[in-house]
mmCIF file of C-alpha atoms in Angstrom:
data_model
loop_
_atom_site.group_PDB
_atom_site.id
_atom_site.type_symbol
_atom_site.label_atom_id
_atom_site.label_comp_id
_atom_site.label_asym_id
_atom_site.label_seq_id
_atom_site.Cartn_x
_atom_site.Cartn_y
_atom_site.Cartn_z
ATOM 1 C CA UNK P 1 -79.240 32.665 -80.025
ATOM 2 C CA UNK P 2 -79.575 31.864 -83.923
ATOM 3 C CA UNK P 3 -77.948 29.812 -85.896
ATOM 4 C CA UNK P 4 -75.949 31.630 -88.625
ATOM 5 C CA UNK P 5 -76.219 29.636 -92.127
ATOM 6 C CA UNK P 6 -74.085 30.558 -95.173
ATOM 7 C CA UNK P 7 -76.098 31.198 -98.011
ATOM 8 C CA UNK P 8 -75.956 28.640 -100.892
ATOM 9 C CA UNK P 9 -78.545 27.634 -103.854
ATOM 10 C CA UNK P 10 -77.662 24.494 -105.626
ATOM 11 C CA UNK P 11 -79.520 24.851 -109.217
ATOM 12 C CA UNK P 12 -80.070 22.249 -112.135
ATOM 13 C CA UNK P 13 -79.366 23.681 -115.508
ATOM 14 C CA UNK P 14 -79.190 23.144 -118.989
ATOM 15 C CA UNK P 15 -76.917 24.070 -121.915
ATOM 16 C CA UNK P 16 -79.644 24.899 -124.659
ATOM 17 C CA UNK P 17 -77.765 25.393 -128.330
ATOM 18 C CA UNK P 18 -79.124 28.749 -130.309
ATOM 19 C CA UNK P 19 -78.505 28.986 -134.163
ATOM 20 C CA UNK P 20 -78.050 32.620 -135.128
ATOM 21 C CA UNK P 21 -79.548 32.413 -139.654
ATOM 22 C CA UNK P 22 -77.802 35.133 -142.233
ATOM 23 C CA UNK P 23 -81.005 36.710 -141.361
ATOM 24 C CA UNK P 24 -80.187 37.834 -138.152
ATOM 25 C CA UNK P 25 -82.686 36.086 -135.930
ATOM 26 C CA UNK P 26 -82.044 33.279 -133.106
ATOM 27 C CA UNK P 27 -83.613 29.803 -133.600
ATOM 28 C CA UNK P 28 -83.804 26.993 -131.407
ATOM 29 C CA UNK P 29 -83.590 24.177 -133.438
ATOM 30 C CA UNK P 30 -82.231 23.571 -137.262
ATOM 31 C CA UNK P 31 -85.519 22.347 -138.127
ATOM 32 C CA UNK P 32 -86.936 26.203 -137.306
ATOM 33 C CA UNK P 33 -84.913 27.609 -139.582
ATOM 34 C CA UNK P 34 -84.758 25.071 -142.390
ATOM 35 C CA UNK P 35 -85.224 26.592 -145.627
ATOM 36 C CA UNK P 36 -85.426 30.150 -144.739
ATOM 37 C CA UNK P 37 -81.602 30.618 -143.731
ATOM 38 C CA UNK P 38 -78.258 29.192 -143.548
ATOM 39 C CA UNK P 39 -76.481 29.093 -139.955
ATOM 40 C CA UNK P 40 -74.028 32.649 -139.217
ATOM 41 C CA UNK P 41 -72.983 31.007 -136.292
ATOM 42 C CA UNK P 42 -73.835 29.174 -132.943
ATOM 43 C CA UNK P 43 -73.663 29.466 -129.130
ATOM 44 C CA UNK P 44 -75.124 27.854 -125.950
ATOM 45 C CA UNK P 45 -77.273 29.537 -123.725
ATOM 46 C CA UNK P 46 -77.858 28.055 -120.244
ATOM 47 C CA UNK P 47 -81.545 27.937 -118.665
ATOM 48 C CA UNK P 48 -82.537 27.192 -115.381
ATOM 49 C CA UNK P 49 -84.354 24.322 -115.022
ATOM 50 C CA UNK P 50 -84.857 23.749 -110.858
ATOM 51 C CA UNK P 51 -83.787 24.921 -107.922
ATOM 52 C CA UNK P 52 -82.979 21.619 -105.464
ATOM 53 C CA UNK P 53 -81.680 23.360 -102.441
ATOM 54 C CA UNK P 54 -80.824 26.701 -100.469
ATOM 55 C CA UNK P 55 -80.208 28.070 -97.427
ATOM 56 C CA UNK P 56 -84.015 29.835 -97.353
ATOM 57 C CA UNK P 57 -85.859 26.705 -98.373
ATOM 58 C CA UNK P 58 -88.410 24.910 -96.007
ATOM 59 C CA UNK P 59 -89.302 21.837 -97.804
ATOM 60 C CA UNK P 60 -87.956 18.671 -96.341
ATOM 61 C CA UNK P 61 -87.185 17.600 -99.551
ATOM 62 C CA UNK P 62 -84.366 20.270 -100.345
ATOM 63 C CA UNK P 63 -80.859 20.142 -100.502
ATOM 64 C CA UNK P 64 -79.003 19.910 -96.910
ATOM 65 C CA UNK P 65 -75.696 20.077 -95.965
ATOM 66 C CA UNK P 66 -73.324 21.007 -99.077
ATOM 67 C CA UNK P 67 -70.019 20.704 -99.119
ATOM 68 C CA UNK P 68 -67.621 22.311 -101.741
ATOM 69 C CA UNK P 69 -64.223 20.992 -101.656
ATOM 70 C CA UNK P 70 -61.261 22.743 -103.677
ATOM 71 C CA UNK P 71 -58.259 19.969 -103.745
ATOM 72 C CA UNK P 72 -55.055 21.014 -104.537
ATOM 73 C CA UNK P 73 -54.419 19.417 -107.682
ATOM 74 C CA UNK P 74 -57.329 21.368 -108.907
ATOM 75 C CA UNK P 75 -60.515 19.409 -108.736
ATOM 76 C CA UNK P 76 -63.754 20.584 -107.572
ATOM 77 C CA UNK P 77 -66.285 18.092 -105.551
ATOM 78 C CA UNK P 78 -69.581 19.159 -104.144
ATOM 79 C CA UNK P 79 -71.864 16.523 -102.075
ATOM 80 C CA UNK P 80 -74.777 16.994 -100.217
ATOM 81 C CA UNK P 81 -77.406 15.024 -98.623
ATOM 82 C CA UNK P 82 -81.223 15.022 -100.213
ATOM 83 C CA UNK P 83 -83.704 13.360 -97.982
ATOM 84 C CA UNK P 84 -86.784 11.788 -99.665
#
């Protein structure tokens, strides 16, 4: 008999701010552009930075046991254990 185990991945991320220039092109930074262009506009773009746990990991040192919680007035909690 197996054990069945929902699949998760708990990720770390990052919110990385792009500068779109007159020009067209995407910078990262103000300092890439300066003096070539002037800002169109602006948007963040998330990147992936580490993956801490999921259900097909082996490493001791994963994520275990999440728990996602939807309460009624709304909120959103998720805790899980991470042995070291």
């Amino acid at each position: 008999m197996s054990i069945i185990k929902k699949p998760y991945e708990i990720s770390i991320w990052r919110d990385k701010l792009i500068y779109i220039g007159k020009d067209g092109n995407a910078y990262d930074s103000l300092y890439d552009m300066s003096g070539i262009t002037t800002v169109d506009y602006q948007y963040y773009d998330e990147e992936r930075l580490a993956t801490i746990g999921s259900d097909v990991m082996t490493s001791p040192a994963r994520v275990v046991n999440p728990v996602f919680k939807r309460n009624i007035n709304g909120t959103e909690t998720l805790t899980f254990d991470m042995y070291y």
